[in-house]
CSV table of C-alpha atoms in Angstrom, one decimal:
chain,number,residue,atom,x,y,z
A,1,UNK,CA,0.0,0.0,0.0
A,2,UNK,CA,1.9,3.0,-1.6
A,3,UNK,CA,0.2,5.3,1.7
A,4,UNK,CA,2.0,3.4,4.3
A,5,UNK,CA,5.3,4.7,4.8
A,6,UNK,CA,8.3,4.4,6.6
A,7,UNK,CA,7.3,7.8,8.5
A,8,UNK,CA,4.2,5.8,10.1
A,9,UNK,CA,6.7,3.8,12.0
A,10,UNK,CA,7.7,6.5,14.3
A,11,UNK,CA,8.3,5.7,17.9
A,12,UNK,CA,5.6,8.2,19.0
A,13,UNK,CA,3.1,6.9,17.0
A,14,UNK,CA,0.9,5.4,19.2
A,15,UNK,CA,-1.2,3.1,17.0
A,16,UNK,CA,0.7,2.4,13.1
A,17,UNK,CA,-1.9,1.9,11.2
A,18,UNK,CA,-4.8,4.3,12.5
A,19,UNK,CA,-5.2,7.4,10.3
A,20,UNK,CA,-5.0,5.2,6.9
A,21,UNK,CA,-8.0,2.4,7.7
A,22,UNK,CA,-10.6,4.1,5.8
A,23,UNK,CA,-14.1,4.2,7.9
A,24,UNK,CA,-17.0,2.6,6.0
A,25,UNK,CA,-19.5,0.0,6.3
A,26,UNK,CA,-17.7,-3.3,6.0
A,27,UNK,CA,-19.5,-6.8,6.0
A,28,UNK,CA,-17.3,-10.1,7.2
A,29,UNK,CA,-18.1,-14.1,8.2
A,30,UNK,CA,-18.0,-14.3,11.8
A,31,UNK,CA,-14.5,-16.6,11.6
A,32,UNK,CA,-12.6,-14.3,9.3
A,33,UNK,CA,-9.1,-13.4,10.4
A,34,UNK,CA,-8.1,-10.6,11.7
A,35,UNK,CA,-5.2,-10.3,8.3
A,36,UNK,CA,-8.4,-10.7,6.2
A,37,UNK,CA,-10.4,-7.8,8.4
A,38,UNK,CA,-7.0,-5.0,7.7
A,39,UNK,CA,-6.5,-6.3,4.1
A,40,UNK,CA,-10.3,-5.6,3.3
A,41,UNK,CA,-10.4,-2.2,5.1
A,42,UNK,CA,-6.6,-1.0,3.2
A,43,UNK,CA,-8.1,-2.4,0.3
A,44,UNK,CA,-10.5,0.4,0.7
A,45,UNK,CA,-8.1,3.2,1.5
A,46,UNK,CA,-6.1,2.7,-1.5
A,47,UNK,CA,-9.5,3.4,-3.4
A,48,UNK,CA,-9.4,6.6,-1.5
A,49,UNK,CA,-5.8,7.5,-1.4
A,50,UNK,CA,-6.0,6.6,-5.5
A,51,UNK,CA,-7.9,9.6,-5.6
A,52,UNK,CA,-6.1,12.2,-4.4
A,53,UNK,CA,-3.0,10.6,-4.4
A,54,UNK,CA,-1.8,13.3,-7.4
A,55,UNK,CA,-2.4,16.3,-5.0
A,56,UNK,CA,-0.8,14.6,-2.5
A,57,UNK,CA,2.0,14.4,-4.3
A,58,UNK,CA,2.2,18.1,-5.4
A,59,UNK,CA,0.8,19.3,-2.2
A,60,UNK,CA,4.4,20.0,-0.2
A,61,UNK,CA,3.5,17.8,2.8
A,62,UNK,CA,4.3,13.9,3.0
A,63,UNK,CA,1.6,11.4,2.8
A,64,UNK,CA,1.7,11.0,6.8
A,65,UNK,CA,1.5,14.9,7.2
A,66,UNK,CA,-1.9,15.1,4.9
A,67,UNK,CA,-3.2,11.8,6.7
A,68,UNK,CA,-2.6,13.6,10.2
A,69,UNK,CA,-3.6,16.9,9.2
A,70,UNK,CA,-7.2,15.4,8.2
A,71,UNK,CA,-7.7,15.9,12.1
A,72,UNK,CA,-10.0,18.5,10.7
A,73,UNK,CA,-13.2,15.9,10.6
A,74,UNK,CA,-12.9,15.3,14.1
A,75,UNK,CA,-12.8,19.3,14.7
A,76,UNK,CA,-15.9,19.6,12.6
A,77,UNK,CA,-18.6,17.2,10.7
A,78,UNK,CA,-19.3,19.1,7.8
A,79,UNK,CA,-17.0,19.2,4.8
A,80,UNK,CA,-17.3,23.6,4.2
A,81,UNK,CA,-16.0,23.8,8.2
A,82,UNK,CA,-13.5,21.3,7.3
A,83,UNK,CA,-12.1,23.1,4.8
A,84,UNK,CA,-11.8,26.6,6.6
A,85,UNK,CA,-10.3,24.7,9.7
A,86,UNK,CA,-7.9,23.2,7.4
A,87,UNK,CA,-7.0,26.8,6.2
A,88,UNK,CA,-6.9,27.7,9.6
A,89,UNK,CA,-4.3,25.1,10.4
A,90,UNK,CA,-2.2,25.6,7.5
A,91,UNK,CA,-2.1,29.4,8.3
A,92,UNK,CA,-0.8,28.6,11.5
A,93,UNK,CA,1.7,26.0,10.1
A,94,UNK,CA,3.0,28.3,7.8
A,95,UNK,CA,3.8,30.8,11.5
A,96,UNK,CA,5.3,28.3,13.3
A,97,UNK,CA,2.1,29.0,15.5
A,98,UNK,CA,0.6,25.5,17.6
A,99,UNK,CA,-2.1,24.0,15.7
A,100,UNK,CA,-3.9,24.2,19.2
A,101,UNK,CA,-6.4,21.1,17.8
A,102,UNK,CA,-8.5,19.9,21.0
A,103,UNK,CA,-8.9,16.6,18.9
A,104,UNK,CA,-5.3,16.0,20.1
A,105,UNK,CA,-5.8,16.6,23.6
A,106,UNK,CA,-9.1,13.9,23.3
A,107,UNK,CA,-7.0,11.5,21.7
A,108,UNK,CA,-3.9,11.9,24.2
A,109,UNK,CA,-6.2,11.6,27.0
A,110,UNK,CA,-8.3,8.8,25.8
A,111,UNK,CA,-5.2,6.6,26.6
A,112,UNK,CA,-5.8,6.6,30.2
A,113,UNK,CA,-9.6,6.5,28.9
A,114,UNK,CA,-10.7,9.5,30.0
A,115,UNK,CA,-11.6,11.2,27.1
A,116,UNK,CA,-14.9,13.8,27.2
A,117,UNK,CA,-14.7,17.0,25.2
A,118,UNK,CA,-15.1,18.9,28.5
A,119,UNK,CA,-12.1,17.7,29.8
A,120,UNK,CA,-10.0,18.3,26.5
A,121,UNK,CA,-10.8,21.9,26.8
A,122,UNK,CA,-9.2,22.2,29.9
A,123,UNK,CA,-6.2,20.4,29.5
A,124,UNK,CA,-4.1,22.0,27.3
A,125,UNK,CA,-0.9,21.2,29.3
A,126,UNK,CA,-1.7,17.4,29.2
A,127,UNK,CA,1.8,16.3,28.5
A,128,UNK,CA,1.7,13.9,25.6
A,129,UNK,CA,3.5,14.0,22.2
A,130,UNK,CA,-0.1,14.2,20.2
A,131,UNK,CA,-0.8,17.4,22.7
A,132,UNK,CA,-0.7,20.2,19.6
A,133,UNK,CA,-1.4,22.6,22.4
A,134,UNK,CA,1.9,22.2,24.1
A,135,UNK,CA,3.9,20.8,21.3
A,136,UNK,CA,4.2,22.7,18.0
A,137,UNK,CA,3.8,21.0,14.4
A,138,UNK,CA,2.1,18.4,13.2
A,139,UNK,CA,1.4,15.4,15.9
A,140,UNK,CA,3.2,12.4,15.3
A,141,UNK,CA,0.4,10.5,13.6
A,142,UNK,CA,-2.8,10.6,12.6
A,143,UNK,CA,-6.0,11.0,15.1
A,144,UNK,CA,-8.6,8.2,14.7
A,145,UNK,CA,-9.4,7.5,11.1
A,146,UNK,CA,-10.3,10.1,8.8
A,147,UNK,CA,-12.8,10.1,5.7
A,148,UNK,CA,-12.5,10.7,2.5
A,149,UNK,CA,-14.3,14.5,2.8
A,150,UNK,CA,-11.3,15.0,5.3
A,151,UNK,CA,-8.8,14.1,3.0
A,152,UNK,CA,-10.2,16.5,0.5
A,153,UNK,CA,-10.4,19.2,2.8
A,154,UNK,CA,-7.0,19.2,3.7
A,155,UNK,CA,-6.2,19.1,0.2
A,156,UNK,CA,-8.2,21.3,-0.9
A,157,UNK,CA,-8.4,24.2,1.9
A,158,UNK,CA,-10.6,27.5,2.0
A,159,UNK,CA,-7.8,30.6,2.1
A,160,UNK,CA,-8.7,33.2,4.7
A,161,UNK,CA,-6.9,35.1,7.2
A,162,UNK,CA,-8.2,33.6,10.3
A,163,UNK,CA,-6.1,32.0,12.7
A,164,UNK,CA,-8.7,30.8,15.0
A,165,UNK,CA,-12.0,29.4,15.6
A,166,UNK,CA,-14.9,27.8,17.7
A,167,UNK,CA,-17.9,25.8,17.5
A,168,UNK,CA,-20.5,26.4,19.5
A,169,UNK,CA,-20.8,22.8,21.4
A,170,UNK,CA,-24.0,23.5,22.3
A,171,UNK,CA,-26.0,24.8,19.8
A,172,UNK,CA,-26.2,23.9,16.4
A,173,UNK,CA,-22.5,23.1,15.6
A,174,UNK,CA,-21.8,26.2,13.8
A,175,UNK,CA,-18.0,27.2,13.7
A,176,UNK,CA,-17.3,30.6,14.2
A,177,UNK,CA,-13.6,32.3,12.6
A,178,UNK,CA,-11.2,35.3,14.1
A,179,UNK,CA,-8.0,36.6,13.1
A,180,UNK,CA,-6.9,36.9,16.6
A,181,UNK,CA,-7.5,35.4,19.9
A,182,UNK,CA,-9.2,38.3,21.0
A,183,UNK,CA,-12.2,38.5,18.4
């Protein structure tokens, strides 16, 4: 599978293959093998990767670096948010700025299997290398496993000038934008 590089293998990486096991609806026989199970579901990432697999290339950013970056779903469900968070997080790449993702705080803390938003929000200072709060860059690997809209998004960001943003967790989802922290 052309998408799983040598970069994956990273000591910090806390699961190898999550990020590039592409979520869908799978149907198996009760007794098939766990090699089968992977096979089937990489089988169906390469479809995916196929696609974009060209912009990848030209994009400037390693295969593992798009695959991580499509953190994005998990910040927002709908593909136009994910797009405008992307460009929010490639604006502060491009700053040396922390991506400041709560996503990686949730995912760093689900290891000791705590992981509620509410508790993400307040524990920027969680020390783990997937903490994009207290770490700058890109985490080490991919966040849970991202969807093909996620892929595109990070491929195909909305430019703006924002540097931040916010849903609103308990309305209706919308994600607001700012330039700075204080708007």
């Amino acid at each position: 599978y052309p998408f799983l590089t040598d970069e994956m293998f990273n000591d910090n990486v806390r699961i190898y293959l999550e990020g590039y096991l592409a979520p869908d609806t799978y149907q198996f026989f009760y007794d098939t093998d766990a090699e089968t199970v992977t096979e089937k579901i990489l089988d169906q990432q390469l479809i995916v990767y196929d696609k974009y697999k060209d912009q990848i290339a030209s994009s400037g950013y390693s295969i593992h670096q798009i695959y991580t970056l499509a953190i994005v779903q998990f910040e927002s469900g709908k593909p136009e948010d994910m797009k405008m968070i992307a460009g929010v997080f490639y604006n502060r790449l491009n700053i040396n700025m922390a991506l400041q993702s709560s996503v990686t705080v949730c995912y760093a803390i689900d290891r000791d299997k705590e992981d509620n938003w509410q508790t993400c929000e307040v524990n920027s200072d969680y020390d783990s290398p997937y903490n994009s709060y207290k770490y700058a860059g890109l985490p080490p690997g991919a966040v849970e496993n991202a969807g093909s809209d996620a892929l595109d998004a990070v491929l195909n960001p909305t430019a703006s000038d924002y540097y931040y943003f916010m849903a609103d967790v308990y309305g209706d989802g919308t994600v607001y934008y700012a330039k700075t922290l204080e708007e």
